[in-house]
Every structure is written in C-alpha cells, then in structure tokens.
mmCIF file of C-alpha atoms in Angstrom:
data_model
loop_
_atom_site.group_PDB
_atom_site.id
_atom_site.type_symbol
_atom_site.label_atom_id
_atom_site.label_comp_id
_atom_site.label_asym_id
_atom_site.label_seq_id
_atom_site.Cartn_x
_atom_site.Cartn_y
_atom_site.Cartn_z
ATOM 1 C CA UNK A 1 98.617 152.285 116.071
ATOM 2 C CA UNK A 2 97.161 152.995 119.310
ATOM 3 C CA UNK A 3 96.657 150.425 122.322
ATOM 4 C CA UNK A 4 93.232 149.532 121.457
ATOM 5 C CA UNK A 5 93.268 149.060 117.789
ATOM 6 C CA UNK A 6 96.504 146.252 119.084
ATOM 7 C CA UNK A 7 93.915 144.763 121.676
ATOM 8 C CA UNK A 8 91.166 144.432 119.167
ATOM 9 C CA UNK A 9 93.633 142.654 116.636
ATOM 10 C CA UNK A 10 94.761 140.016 119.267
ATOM 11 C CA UNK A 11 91.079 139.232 120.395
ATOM 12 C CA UNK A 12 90.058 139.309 116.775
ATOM 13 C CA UNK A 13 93.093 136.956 116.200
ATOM 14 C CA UNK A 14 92.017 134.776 119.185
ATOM 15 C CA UNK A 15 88.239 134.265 118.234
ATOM 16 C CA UNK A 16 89.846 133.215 114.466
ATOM 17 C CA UNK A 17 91.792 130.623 116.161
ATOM 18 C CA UNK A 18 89.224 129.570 118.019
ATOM 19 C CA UNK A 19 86.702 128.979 115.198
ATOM 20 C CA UNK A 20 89.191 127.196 113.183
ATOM 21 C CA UNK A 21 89.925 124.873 116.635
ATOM 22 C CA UNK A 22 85.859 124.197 116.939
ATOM 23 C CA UNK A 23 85.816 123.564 113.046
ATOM 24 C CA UNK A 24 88.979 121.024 112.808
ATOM 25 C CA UNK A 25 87.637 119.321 116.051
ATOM 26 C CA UNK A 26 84.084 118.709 115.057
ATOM 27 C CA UNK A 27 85.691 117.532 111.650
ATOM 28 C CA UNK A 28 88.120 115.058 113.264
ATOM 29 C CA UNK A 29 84.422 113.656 115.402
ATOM 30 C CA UNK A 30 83.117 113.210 112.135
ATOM 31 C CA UNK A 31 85.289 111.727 110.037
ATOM 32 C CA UNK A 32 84.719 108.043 110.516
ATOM 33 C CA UNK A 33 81.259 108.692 109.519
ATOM 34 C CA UNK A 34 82.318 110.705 106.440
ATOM 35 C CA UNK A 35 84.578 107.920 105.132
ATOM 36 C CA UNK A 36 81.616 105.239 105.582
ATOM 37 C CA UNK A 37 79.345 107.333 104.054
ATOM 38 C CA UNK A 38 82.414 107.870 100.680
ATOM 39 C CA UNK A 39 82.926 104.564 100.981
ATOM 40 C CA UNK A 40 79.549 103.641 100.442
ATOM 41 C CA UNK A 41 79.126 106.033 97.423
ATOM 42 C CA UNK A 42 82.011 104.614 95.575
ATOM 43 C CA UNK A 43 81.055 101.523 95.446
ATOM 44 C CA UNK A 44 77.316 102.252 94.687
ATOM 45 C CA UNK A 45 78.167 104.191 91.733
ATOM 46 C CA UNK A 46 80.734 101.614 90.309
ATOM 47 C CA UNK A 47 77.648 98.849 90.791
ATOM 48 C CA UNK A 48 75.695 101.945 88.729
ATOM 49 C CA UNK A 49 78.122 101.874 86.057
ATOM 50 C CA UNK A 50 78.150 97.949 85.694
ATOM 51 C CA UNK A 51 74.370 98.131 85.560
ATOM 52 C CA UNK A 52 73.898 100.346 83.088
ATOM 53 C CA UNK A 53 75.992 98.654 80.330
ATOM 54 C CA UNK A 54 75.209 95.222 81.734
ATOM 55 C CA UNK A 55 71.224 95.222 82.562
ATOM 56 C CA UNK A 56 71.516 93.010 85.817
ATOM 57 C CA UNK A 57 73.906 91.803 89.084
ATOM 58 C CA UNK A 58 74.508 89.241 91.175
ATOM 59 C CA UNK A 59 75.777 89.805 94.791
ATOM 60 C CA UNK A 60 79.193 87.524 93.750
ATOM 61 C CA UNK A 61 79.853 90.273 90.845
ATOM 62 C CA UNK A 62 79.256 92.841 93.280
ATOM 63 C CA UNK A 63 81.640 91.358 95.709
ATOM 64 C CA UNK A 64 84.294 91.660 92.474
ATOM 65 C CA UNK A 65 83.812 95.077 91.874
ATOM 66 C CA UNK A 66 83.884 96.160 95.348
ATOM 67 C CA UNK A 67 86.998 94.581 96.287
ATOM 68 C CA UNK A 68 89.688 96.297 96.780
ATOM 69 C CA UNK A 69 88.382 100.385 96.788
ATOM 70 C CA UNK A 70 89.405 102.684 99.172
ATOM 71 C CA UNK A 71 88.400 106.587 99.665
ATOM 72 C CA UNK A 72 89.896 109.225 101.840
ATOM 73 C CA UNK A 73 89.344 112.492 102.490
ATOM 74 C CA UNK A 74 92.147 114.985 100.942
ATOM 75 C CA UNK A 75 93.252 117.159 103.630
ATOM 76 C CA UNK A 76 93.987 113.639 105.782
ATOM 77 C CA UNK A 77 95.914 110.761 105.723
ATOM 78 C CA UNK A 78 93.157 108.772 107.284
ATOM 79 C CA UNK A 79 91.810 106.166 104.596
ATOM 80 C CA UNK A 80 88.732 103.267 104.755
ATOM 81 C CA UNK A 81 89.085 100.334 102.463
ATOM 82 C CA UNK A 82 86.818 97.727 102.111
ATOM 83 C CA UNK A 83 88.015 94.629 104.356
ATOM 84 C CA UNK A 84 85.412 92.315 104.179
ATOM 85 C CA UNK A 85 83.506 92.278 100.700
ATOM 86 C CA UNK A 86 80.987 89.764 101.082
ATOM 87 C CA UNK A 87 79.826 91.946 104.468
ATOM 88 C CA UNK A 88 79.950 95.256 102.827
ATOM 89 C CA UNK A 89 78.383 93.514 100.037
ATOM 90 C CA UNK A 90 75.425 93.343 101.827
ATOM 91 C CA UNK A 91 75.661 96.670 103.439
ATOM 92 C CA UNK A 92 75.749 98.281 100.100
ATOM 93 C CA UNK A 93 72.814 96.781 98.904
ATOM 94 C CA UNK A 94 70.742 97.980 101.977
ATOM 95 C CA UNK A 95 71.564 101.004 100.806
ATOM 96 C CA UNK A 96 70.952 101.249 97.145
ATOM 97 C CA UNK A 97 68.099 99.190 97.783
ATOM 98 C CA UNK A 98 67.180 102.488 100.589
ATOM 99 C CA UNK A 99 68.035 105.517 98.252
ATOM 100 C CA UNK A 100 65.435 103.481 95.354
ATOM 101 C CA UNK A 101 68.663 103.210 93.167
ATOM 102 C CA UNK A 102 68.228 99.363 92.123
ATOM 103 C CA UNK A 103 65.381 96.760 92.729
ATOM 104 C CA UNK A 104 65.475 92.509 92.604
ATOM 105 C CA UNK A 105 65.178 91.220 89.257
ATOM 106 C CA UNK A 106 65.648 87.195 89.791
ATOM 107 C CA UNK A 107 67.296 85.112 92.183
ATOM 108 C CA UNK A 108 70.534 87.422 94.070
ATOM 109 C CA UNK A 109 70.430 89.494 91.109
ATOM 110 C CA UNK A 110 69.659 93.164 90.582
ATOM 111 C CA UNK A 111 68.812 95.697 88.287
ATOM 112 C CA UNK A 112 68.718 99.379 88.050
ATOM 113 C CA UNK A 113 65.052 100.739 89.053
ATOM 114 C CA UNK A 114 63.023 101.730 86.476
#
C-alpha cells in the first residue's frame, strides 16, 4: 500500500464520520417533533379502530382510549406518553378533524368521514 492510497482511506474515513455526525445530530434536533408527530398517530388510529366497529365517539371515550399510550423511537431510550388526556384529547381531534379522517355526528361525538 503506498502513502496515498493510506491518505485517501483516512480522509475517506473522516468524511464517513462526518456524515454519520451531521445525520445523528440533525436526528437528535428532530426528535421531539418525531415523537409528537408518533404520538399523535397512535392514538388516531386506535380512535380509527373504535370507530369502525363502534359507528360513533364521544371526546370522554376518547380520553379512555388515549390514556395511558406511549411511543418511542427504537434506536433511543427517549419516550413521549400522554400526560394530560383531556388536553391531548383535544389536540388529537384537531388533527383527525385536519387530515379529513372523522367529522361531528351529534353533540361531542364523532364519526368516521364518509
């Protein structure tokens, strides 16, 4: 092996290591985000599930199901839980409500858009 191939390999080796820095560090910036964003897909697709064998929801059944759940990512330790229910509650409807997944049928309750 001559003195240049060597050189090549440790810059090559370098500009690997610094990728995988820029990659783990804009992951780690994110990741708050990323667990909201889980979080919030969790629970919408357990109030899916309820929906389609039960027809309709009120906000106090979704405050039932959505106690309790908590995601996290599998290459961290870092988890988010749901803390307050009756808040995310709310939050979680914004959002199905957003994406078109569900619509108001009566009075608190929901069903799944048609």
């Amino acid at each position: 092996m001559s003195k240049g191939m060597i050189a090549l390999g440790i810059v090559l080796f370098a500009i690997a290591g610094a990728i995988l820095y820029a990659w783990g560090l804009k992951k780690s910036m994110t990741q708050g985000e990323d667990l909201q964003r889980m979080l919030l897909n969790r629970c919408g697709s357990k109030v899916l599930k309820y929906l389609k064998k039960n027809g309709t929801i009120s906000e106090k059944e979704i405050v039932s199901l959505v106690t309790g759940v908590q995601v996290g990512q599998f290459w961290s330790r870092r988890r988010a839980a749901v803390q307050d229910p009756r808040k995310f509650t709310k939050q979680l409807m914004e959002f199905l409500l957003d994406q078109q997944y569900i619509e108001p049928a009566d009075k608190g309750c929901y069903r799944m858009r048609r």
